[in-house]
Amino acid sequence: EAEVAQSPRYKITEKSQAVAFWCDPISGHATLYWYRQILGQGPELLVQFQDESVVDDSQLPKDRFSAERLKGVDSTLKIQPAELGDSAMYLCASSSGHLTDTQYFGPGTRLTVL
Amino acid sequence: GENVEQHPSTLSVQEGDSAVIKCTYSDSASNYFPWYKQELGKRPQLIIDIRSNVGEKKDQRIAVTLNKTAKHFSLHITETQPEDSAVYFCAASEAGGGADGLTFGKGTHLIIQP
């Protein structure tokens, strides 16, 4: 069964450094999502792509976060500079884009900012 | 925007007993309500979902009920087993699972006592 892939699985960085996370969705999935999950809470949507276009980035802190999906396949989420409060699990999910489909999550990247 | 409240935050039940987790949502336009199970350190996995044209859905030991008038939905697990121990998240979206970002509740830590 196809799965969403993410790397790295774990990342430790110092504040003010730049970090980047990569996501490879299930093949053929047009819609890709990045969520942030703070320990003990539910995931929060950061950005949604439809193919290479951003559909919703209203919750993305654009002063330090950026996301791209240049060819409409894999995606990169970047934080620059990282802050202590950015420590969280960053989850990527994908779906076909059909209303009757669901979202499939990747294993996540656990970020620790020191 | 949508707001999803989830209760209780922790639920401890004896093995074999039933467990019920409840969620309320604020946006009457929401039409899709999935439930995800997340084991420690693993990705959220969809266990059951319901759409607004259905009041109840069942899959073996798991059932979900939806009351659109009251804007609440519940997860019911019967004959609980040790492998049911995990964190459960409810979520809601307007357009449907495959085309819209999800708004999650804060999660319920379900503990199955042997």
PDB file of C-alpha atoms in Angstrom:
ATOM      1  CA  GLU A   1       0.000   0.000   0.000  1.00  0.00           C
ATOM      2  CA  ALA A   2       1.382   3.403  -1.011  1.00  0.00           C
ATOM      3  CA  GLU A   3       2.248   5.807   1.798  1.00  0.00           C
ATOM      4  CA  VAL A   4       3.228   9.432   2.218  1.00  0.00           C
ATOM      5  CA  ALA A   5       6.971   9.771   2.782  1.00  0.00           C
ATOM      6  CA  GLN A   6       8.672  12.466   4.856  1.00  0.00           C
ATOM      7  CA  SER A   7      12.247  13.273   5.717  1.00  0.00           C
ATOM      8  CA  PRO A   8      14.034  13.745   7.948  1.00  0.00           C
ATOM      9  CA  ARG A   9      12.155  11.917  10.686  1.00  0.00           C
ATOM     10  CA  TYR A  10      13.917  13.896  13.393  1.00  0.00           C
ATOM     11  CA  LYS A  11      15.646  17.266  13.326  1.00  0.00           C
ATOM     12  CA  ILE A  12      17.416  19.111  16.130  1.00  0.00           C
ATOM     13  CA  THR A  13      18.471  22.669  15.467  1.00  0.00           C
ATOM     14  CA  GLU A  14      19.430  25.797  17.340  1.00  0.00           C
ATOM     15  CA  LYS A  15      17.219  28.856  17.309  1.00  0.00           C
ATOM     16  CA  SER A  16      17.865  31.290  14.474  1.00  0.00           C
ATOM     17  CA  GLN A  17      18.987  28.473  12.181  1.00  0.00           C
ATOM     18  CA  ALA A  18      17.159  27.462   9.008  1.00  0.00           C
ATOM     19  CA  VAL A  19      15.453  24.078   8.663  1.00  0.00           C
ATOM     20  CA  ALA A  20      13.688  22.338   5.803  1.00  0.00           C
ATOM     21  CA  PHE A  21      11.355  19.368   5.656  1.00  0.00           C
ATOM     22  CA  TRP A  22      10.495  17.269   2.621  1.00  0.00           C
ATOM     23  CA  CYS A  23       7.299  15.424   1.721  1.00  0.00           C
ATOM     24  CA  ASP A  24       6.545  12.982  -1.088  1.00  0.00           C
ATOM     25  CA  PRO A  25       2.792  12.359  -1.384  1.00  0.00           C
ATOM     26  CA  ILE A  26       1.073   9.221  -2.587  1.00  0.00           C
ATOM     27  CA  SER A  27       1.519   8.954  -6.346  1.00  0.00           C
ATOM     28  CA  GLY A  28      -1.239  10.732  -8.232  1.00  0.00           C
ATOM     29  CA  HIS A  29      -2.493  12.738  -5.271  1.00  0.00           C
ATOM     30  CA  ALA A  30      -3.145  16.296  -6.374  1.00  0.00           C
ATOM     31  CA  THR A  31      -3.768  17.775  -2.939  1.00  0.00           C
ATOM     32  CA  LEU A  32      -1.023  18.104  -0.354  1.00  0.00           C
ATOM     33  CA  TYR A  33      -1.267  19.493   3.187  1.00  0.00           C
ATOM     34  CA  TRP A  34       1.266  20.521   5.831  1.00  0.00           C
ATOM     35  CA  TYR A  35       0.106  20.378   9.452  1.00  0.00           C
ATOM     36  CA  ARG A  36       1.896  21.275  12.683  1.00  0.00           C
ATOM     37  CA  GLN A  37       1.190  19.191  15.782  1.00  0.00           C
ATOM     38  CA  ILE A  38       2.347  20.590  19.105  1.00  0.00           C
ATOM     39  CA  LEU A  39       2.814  17.940  21.784  1.00  0.00           C
ATOM     40  CA  GLY A  40      -0.507  17.079  23.406  1.00  0.00           C
ATOM     41  CA  GLN A  41      -2.633  18.814  20.782  1.00  0.00           C
ATOM     42  CA  GLY A  42      -4.317  18.041  17.482  1.00  0.00           C
ATOM     43  CA  PRO A  43      -2.724  18.860  14.127  1.00  0.00           C
ATOM     44  CA  GLU A  44      -3.206  22.412  12.825  1.00  0.00           C
ATOM     45  CA  LEU A  45      -3.278  23.140   9.111  1.00  0.00           C
ATOM     46  CA  LEU A  46      -0.426  25.327   7.895  1.00  0.00           C
ATOM     47  CA  VAL A  47      -0.812  25.178   4.112  1.00  0.00           C
ATOM     48  CA  GLN A  48      -2.773  23.348   1.439  1.00  0.00           C
ATOM     49  CA  PHE A  49      -1.662  22.832  -2.175  1.00  0.00           C
ATOM     50  CA  GLN A  50      -3.713  21.830  -5.180  1.00  0.00           C
ATOM     51  CA  ASP A  51      -1.100  20.644  -7.682  1.00  0.00           C
ATOM     52  CA  GLU A  52       1.540  23.403  -7.551  1.00  0.00           C
ATOM     53  CA  SER A  53      -0.813  26.150  -6.362  1.00  0.00           C
ATOM     54  CA  VAL A  54      -1.411  27.273  -2.791  1.00  0.00           C
ATOM     55  CA  VAL A  55      -5.093  26.931  -1.920  1.00  0.00           C
ATOM     56  CA  ASP A  56      -4.929  27.976   1.742  1.00  0.00           C
ATOM     57  CA  ASP A  57      -1.990  29.400   3.682  1.00  0.00           C
ATOM     58  CA  SER A  58      -3.978  31.570   6.065  1.00  0.00           C
ATOM     59  CA  GLN A  59      -2.425  29.897   9.142  1.00  0.00           C
ATOM     60  CA  LEU A  60       1.157  29.872   7.843  1.00  0.00           C
ATOM     61  CA  PRO A  61       3.422  32.342   9.728  1.00  0.00           C
ATOM     62  CA  LYS A  62       4.743  33.869   6.539  1.00  0.00           C
ATOM     63  CA  ASP A  63       7.431  35.964   8.207  1.00  0.00           C
ATOM     64  CA  ARG A  64       9.440  32.813   8.865  1.00  0.00           C
ATOM     65  CA  PHE A  65       7.697  29.882   7.146  1.00  0.00           C
ATOM     66  CA  SER A  66       7.595  29.133   3.440  1.00  0.00           C
ATOM     67  CA  ALA A  67       6.283  26.189   1.456  1.00  0.00           C
ATOM     68  CA  GLU A  68       6.598  25.179  -2.147  1.00  0.00           C
ATOM     69  CA  ARG A  69       5.482  22.407  -4.473  1.00  0.00           C
ATOM     70  CA  LEU A  70       7.191  23.461  -7.666  1.00  0.00           C
ATOM     71  CA  LYS A  71       6.257  20.562  -9.950  1.00  0.00           C
ATOM     72  CA  GLY A  72       3.048  19.652  -8.226  1.00  0.00           C
ATOM     73  CA  VAL A  73       4.509  16.469  -6.761  1.00  0.00           C
ATOM     74  CA  ASP A  74       6.816  16.640  -3.735  1.00  0.00           C
ATOM     75  CA  SER A  75       6.898  19.595  -1.373  1.00  0.00           C
ATOM     76  CA  THR A  76       9.293  21.406   0.938  1.00  0.00           C
ATOM     77  CA  LEU A  77       8.432  23.345   4.099  1.00  0.00           C
ATOM     78  CA  LYS A  78      11.081  25.765   5.356  1.00  0.00           C
ATOM     79  CA  ILE A  79      11.495  27.694   8.590  1.00  0.00           C
ATOM     80  CA  GLN A  80      13.961  30.568   8.748  1.00  0.00           C
ATOM     81  CA  PRO A  81      14.864  31.506  11.404  1.00  0.00           C
ATOM     82  CA  ALA A  82      13.667  28.763  13.741  1.00  0.00           C
ATOM     83  CA  GLU A  83      12.337  29.806  17.148  1.00  0.00           C
ATOM     84  CA  LEU A  84      11.927  27.796  20.360  1.00  0.00           C
ATOM     85  CA  GLY A  85       8.147  27.749  19.883  1.00  0.00           C
ATOM     86  CA  ASP A  86       8.519  25.958  16.557  1.00  0.00           C
ATOM     87  CA  SER A  87       9.350  22.697  18.320  1.00  0.00           C
ATOM     88  CA  ALA A  88       6.613  20.322  17.142  1.00  0.00           C
ATOM     89  CA  MET A  89       5.775  17.441  14.832  1.00  0.00           C
ATOM     90  CA  TYR A  90       5.346  18.540  11.220  1.00  0.00           C
ATOM     91  CA  LEU A  91       2.962  16.262   9.375  1.00  0.00           C
ATOM     92  CA  CYS A  92       2.382  16.052   5.665  1.00  0.00           C
ATOM     93  CA  ALA A  93      -0.833  14.584   4.246  1.00  0.00           C
ATOM     94  CA  SER A  94      -2.114  13.973   0.743  1.00  0.00           C
ATOM     95  CA  SER A  95      -5.385  13.178  -0.959  1.00  0.00           C
ATOM     96  CA  SER A  96      -6.719  12.732  -4.467  1.00  0.00           C
ATOM     97  CA  GLY A  97      -8.638  15.997  -4.211  1.00  0.00           C
ATOM     98  CA  HIS A  98     -12.010  14.315  -4.640  1.00  0.00           C
ATOM     99  CA  LEU A  99     -14.675  15.281  -2.130  1.00  0.00           C
ATOM    100  CA  THR A 100     -15.291  11.648  -1.203  1.00  0.00           C
ATOM    101  CA  ASP A 101     -11.642  10.871  -0.554  1.00  0.00           C
ATOM    102  CA  THR A 102      -9.803  11.207   2.728  1.00  0.00           C
ATOM    103  CA  GLN A 103      -6.390  12.440   3.829  1.00  0.00           C
ATOM    104  CA  TYR A 104      -3.451  10.101   4.340  1.00  0.00           C
ATOM    105  CA  PHE A 105      -0.739  11.213   6.712  1.00  0.00           C
ATOM    106  CA  GLY A 106       3.005  10.734   6.569  1.00  0.00           C
ATOM    107  CA  PRO A 107       5.108   9.711   9.605  1.00  0.00           C
ATOM    108  CA  GLY A 108       6.030  13.317  10.358  1.00  0.00           C
ATOM    109  CA  THR A 109       9.220  15.196  11.152  1.00  0.00           C
ATOM    110  CA  ARG A 110       9.867  15.811  14.841  1.00  0.00           C
ATOM    111  CA  LEU A 111      11.573  19.218  15.179  1.00  0.00           C
ATOM    112  CA  THR A 112      13.361  20.246  18.346  1.00  0.00           C
ATOM    113  CA  VAL A 113      14.666  23.816  18.555  1.00  0.00           C
ATOM    114  CA  LEU A 114      17.279  24.425  21.257  1.00  0.00           C
TER     115      LEU A 114
ATOM    116  CA  GLY B   1     -13.246  29.710  11.104  1.00  0.00           C
ATOM    117  CA  GLU B   2     -14.175  26.265  12.356  1.00  0.00           C
ATOM    118  CA  ASN B   3     -13.589  25.322  16.012  1.00  0.00           C
ATOM    119  CA  VAL B   4     -13.755  21.711  17.223  1.00  0.00           C
ATOM    120  CA  GLU B   5     -14.045  20.873  20.922  1.00  0.00           C
ATOM    121  CA  GLN B   6     -13.298  17.332  22.105  1.00  0.00           C
ATOM    122  CA  HIS B   7     -14.072  15.631  25.422  1.00  0.00           C
ATOM    123  CA  PRO B   8     -12.792  14.030  27.533  1.00  0.00           C
ATOM    124  CA  SER B   9      -9.062  14.691  27.259  1.00  0.00           C
ATOM    125  CA  THR B  10      -8.337  11.374  29.006  1.00  0.00           C
ATOM    126  CA  LEU B  11     -10.562   8.299  29.212  1.00  0.00           C
ATOM    127  CA  SER B  12      -9.740   5.156  31.143  1.00  0.00           C
ATOM    128  CA  VAL B  13     -11.952   2.073  30.715  1.00  0.00           C
ATOM    129  CA  GLN B  14     -11.750  -1.580  31.659  1.00  0.00           C
ATOM    130  CA  GLU B  15     -10.933  -4.014  28.879  1.00  0.00           C
ATOM    131  CA  GLY B  16     -14.182  -5.234  27.358  1.00  0.00           C
ATOM    132  CA  ASP B  17     -16.153  -2.125  28.299  1.00  0.00           C
ATOM    133  CA  SER B  18     -17.314   0.567  25.884  1.00  0.00           C
ATOM    134  CA  ALA B  19     -15.710   3.964  25.316  1.00  0.00           C
ATOM    135  CA  VAL B  20     -17.398   7.118  24.040  1.00  0.00           C
ATOM    136  CA  ILE B  21     -15.626  10.270  22.866  1.00  0.00           C
ATOM    137  CA  LYS B  22     -17.590  13.397  22.018  1.00  0.00           C
ATOM    138  CA  CYS B  23     -16.910  16.372  19.765  1.00  0.00           C
ATOM    139  CA  THR B  24     -18.739  19.576  18.964  1.00  0.00           C
ATOM    140  CA  TYR B  25     -18.110  21.891  16.043  1.00  0.00           C
ATOM    141  CA  SER B  26     -18.983  25.505  15.391  1.00  0.00           C
ATOM    142  CA  ASP B  27     -19.316  25.884  11.613  1.00  0.00           C
ATOM    143  CA  SER B  28     -22.702  24.707  10.364  1.00  0.00           C
ATOM    144  CA  ALA B  29     -21.197  24.442   6.859  1.00  0.00           C
ATOM    145  CA  SER B  30     -18.998  21.522   7.915  1.00  0.00           C
ATOM    146  CA  ASN B  31     -19.990  18.311   6.165  1.00  0.00           C
ATOM    147  CA  TYR B  32     -17.219  15.805   6.769  1.00  0.00           C
ATOM    148  CA  PHE B  33     -16.214  14.366  10.150  1.00  0.00           C
ATOM    149  CA  PRO B  34     -13.317  11.887  10.347  1.00  0.00           C
ATOM    150  CA  TRP B  35     -11.796  10.193  13.376  1.00  0.00           C
ATOM    151  CA  TYR B  36      -8.071   9.466  13.536  1.00  0.00           C
ATOM    152  CA  LYS B  37      -6.155   7.159  15.860  1.00  0.00           C
ATOM    153  CA  GLN B  38      -2.574   8.071  16.706  1.00  0.00           C
ATOM    154  CA  GLU B  39      -0.287   5.714  18.569  1.00  0.00           C
ATOM    155  CA  LEU B  40       2.772   7.116  20.308  1.00  0.00           C
ATOM    156  CA  GLY B  41       5.315   8.341  17.770  1.00  0.00           C
ATOM    157  CA  LYS B  42       3.249   7.230  14.775  1.00  0.00           C
ATOM    158  CA  ARG B  43       1.211   8.927  12.081  1.00  0.00           C
ATOM    159  CA  PRO B  44      -2.516   9.626  12.524  1.00  0.00           C
ATOM    160  CA  GLN B  45      -4.548   6.903  10.858  1.00  0.00           C
ATOM    161  CA  LEU B  46      -8.163   7.212   9.772  1.00  0.00           C
ATOM    162  CA  ILE B  47     -10.391   4.741  11.596  1.00  0.00           C
ATOM    163  CA  ILE B  48     -13.847   5.902  10.537  1.00  0.00           C
ATOM    164  CA  ASP B  49     -15.530   8.927   8.985  1.00  0.00           C
ATOM    165  CA  ILE B  50     -19.034  10.224   8.430  1.00  0.00           C
ATOM    166  CA  ARG B  51     -20.595  12.735   6.070  1.00  0.00           C
ATOM    167  CA  SER B  52     -23.484  15.016   6.817  1.00  0.00           C
ATOM    168  CA  ASN B  53     -26.037  13.039   4.795  1.00  0.00           C
ATOM    169  CA  VAL B  54     -25.680  10.108   7.219  1.00  0.00           C
ATOM    170  CA  GLY B  55     -26.601  10.013  10.909  1.00  0.00           C
ATOM    171  CA  GLU B  56     -24.688   6.915  11.934  1.00  0.00           C
ATOM    172  CA  LYS B  57     -21.970   4.668  10.550  1.00  0.00           C
ATOM    173  CA  LYS B  58     -20.577   1.434  11.948  1.00  0.00           C
ATOM    174  CA  ASP B  59     -17.485  -0.645  11.234  1.00  0.00           C
ATOM    175  CA  GLN B  60     -17.167  -3.728  13.414  1.00  0.00           C
ATOM    176  CA  ARG B  61     -16.512  -2.472  16.988  1.00  0.00           C
ATOM    177  CA  ILE B  62     -16.383   1.191  15.992  1.00  0.00           C
ATOM    178  CA  ALA B  63     -19.340   3.481  15.318  1.00  0.00           C
ATOM    179  CA  VAL B  64     -19.789   7.203  14.784  1.00  0.00           C
ATOM    180  CA  THR B  65     -22.981   9.198  15.260  1.00  0.00           C
ATOM    181  CA  LEU B  66     -23.679  12.694  13.948  1.00  0.00           C
ATOM    182  CA  ASN B  67     -26.279  15.221  15.081  1.00  0.00           C
ATOM    183  CA  LYS B  68     -26.125  18.134  12.633  1.00  0.00           C
ATOM    184  CA  THR B  69     -28.800  20.113  14.440  1.00  0.00           C
ATOM    185  CA  ALA B  70     -26.829  20.095  17.677  1.00  0.00           C
ATOM    186  CA  LYS B  71     -23.480  20.207  15.826  1.00  0.00           C
ATOM    187  CA  HIS B  72     -21.953  17.289  17.652  1.00  0.00           C
ATOM    188  CA  PHE B  73     -20.625  13.870  16.749  1.00  0.00           C
ATOM    189  CA  SER B  74     -19.371  10.954  18.808  1.00  0.00           C
ATOM    190  CA  LEU B  75     -17.086   7.941  18.508  1.00  0.00           C
ATOM    191  CA  HIS B  76     -18.212   4.698  20.127  1.00  0.00           C
ATOM    192  CA  ILE B  77     -15.845   1.770  20.659  1.00  0.00           C
ATOM    193  CA  THR B  78     -17.369  -1.434  22.005  1.00  0.00           C
ATOM    194  CA  GLU B  79     -15.632  -4.448  23.562  1.00  0.00           C
ATOM    195  CA  THR B  80     -12.426  -2.463  24.030  1.00  0.00           C
ATOM    196  CA  GLN B  81      -9.104  -4.265  23.689  1.00  0.00           C
ATOM    197  CA  PRO B  82      -5.563  -3.346  24.801  1.00  0.00           C
ATOM    198  CA  GLU B  83      -4.635  -2.391  21.211  1.00  0.00           C
ATOM    199  CA  ASP B  84      -7.319   0.327  21.325  1.00  0.00           C
ATOM    200  CA  SER B  85      -5.085   2.322  23.687  1.00  0.00           C
ATOM    201  CA  ALA B  86      -4.015   5.444  21.771  1.00  0.00           C
ATOM    202  CA  VAL B  87      -4.870   9.113  21.256  1.00  0.00           C
ATOM    203  CA  TYR B  88      -8.025   9.693  19.210  1.00  0.00           C
ATOM    204  CA  PHE B  89      -8.698  12.904  17.289  1.00  0.00           C
ATOM    205  CA  CYS B  90     -11.948  14.109  15.803  1.00  0.00           C
ATOM    206  CA  ALA B  91     -11.913  16.579  12.932  1.00  0.00           C
ATOM    207  CA  ALA B  92     -14.236  18.529  10.666  1.00  0.00           C
ATOM    208  CA  SER B  93     -14.114  20.105   7.235  1.00  0.00           C
ATOM    209  CA  GLU B  94     -16.533  21.842   4.915  1.00  0.00           C
ATOM    210  CA  ALA B  95     -15.776  20.562   1.465  1.00  0.00           C
ATOM    211  CA  GLY B  96     -15.017  16.939   2.192  1.00  0.00           C
ATOM    212  CA  GLY B  97     -12.036  14.870   3.186  1.00  0.00           C
ATOM    213  CA  GLY B  98     -10.144  15.016  -0.062  1.00  0.00           C
ATOM    214  CA  ALA B  99     -10.489  18.663  -0.936  1.00  0.00           C
ATOM    215  CA  ASP B 100     -10.300  20.669   2.258  1.00  0.00           C
ATOM    216  CA  GLY B 101      -8.036  21.131   5.250  1.00  0.00           C
ATOM    217  CA  LEU B 102      -9.187  19.506   8.482  1.00  0.00           C
ATOM    218  CA  THR B 103      -9.794  21.261  11.809  1.00  0.00           C
ATOM    219  CA  PHE B 104      -8.882  18.883  14.625  1.00  0.00           C
ATOM    220  CA  GLY B 105      -9.941  18.594  18.243  1.00  0.00           C
ATOM    221  CA  LYS B 106      -7.265  18.457  20.949  1.00  0.00           C
ATOM    222  CA  GLY B 107      -7.437  14.690  21.259  1.00  0.00           C
ATOM    223  CA  THR B 108      -8.527  12.052  23.783  1.00  0.00           C
ATOM    224  CA  HIS B 109      -6.010   9.742  25.378  1.00  0.00           C
ATOM    225  CA  LEU B 110      -7.818   6.401  25.663  1.00  0.00           C
ATOM    226  CA  ILE B 111      -6.371   3.991  28.223  1.00  0.00           C
ATOM    227  CA  ILE B 112      -7.591   0.399  28.297  1.00  0.00           C
ATOM    228  CA  GLN B 113      -7.088  -1.133  31.739  1.00  0.00           C
ATOM    229  CA  PRO B 114      -6.455  -4.916  31.719  1.00  0.00           C
TER     230      PRO B 114
END
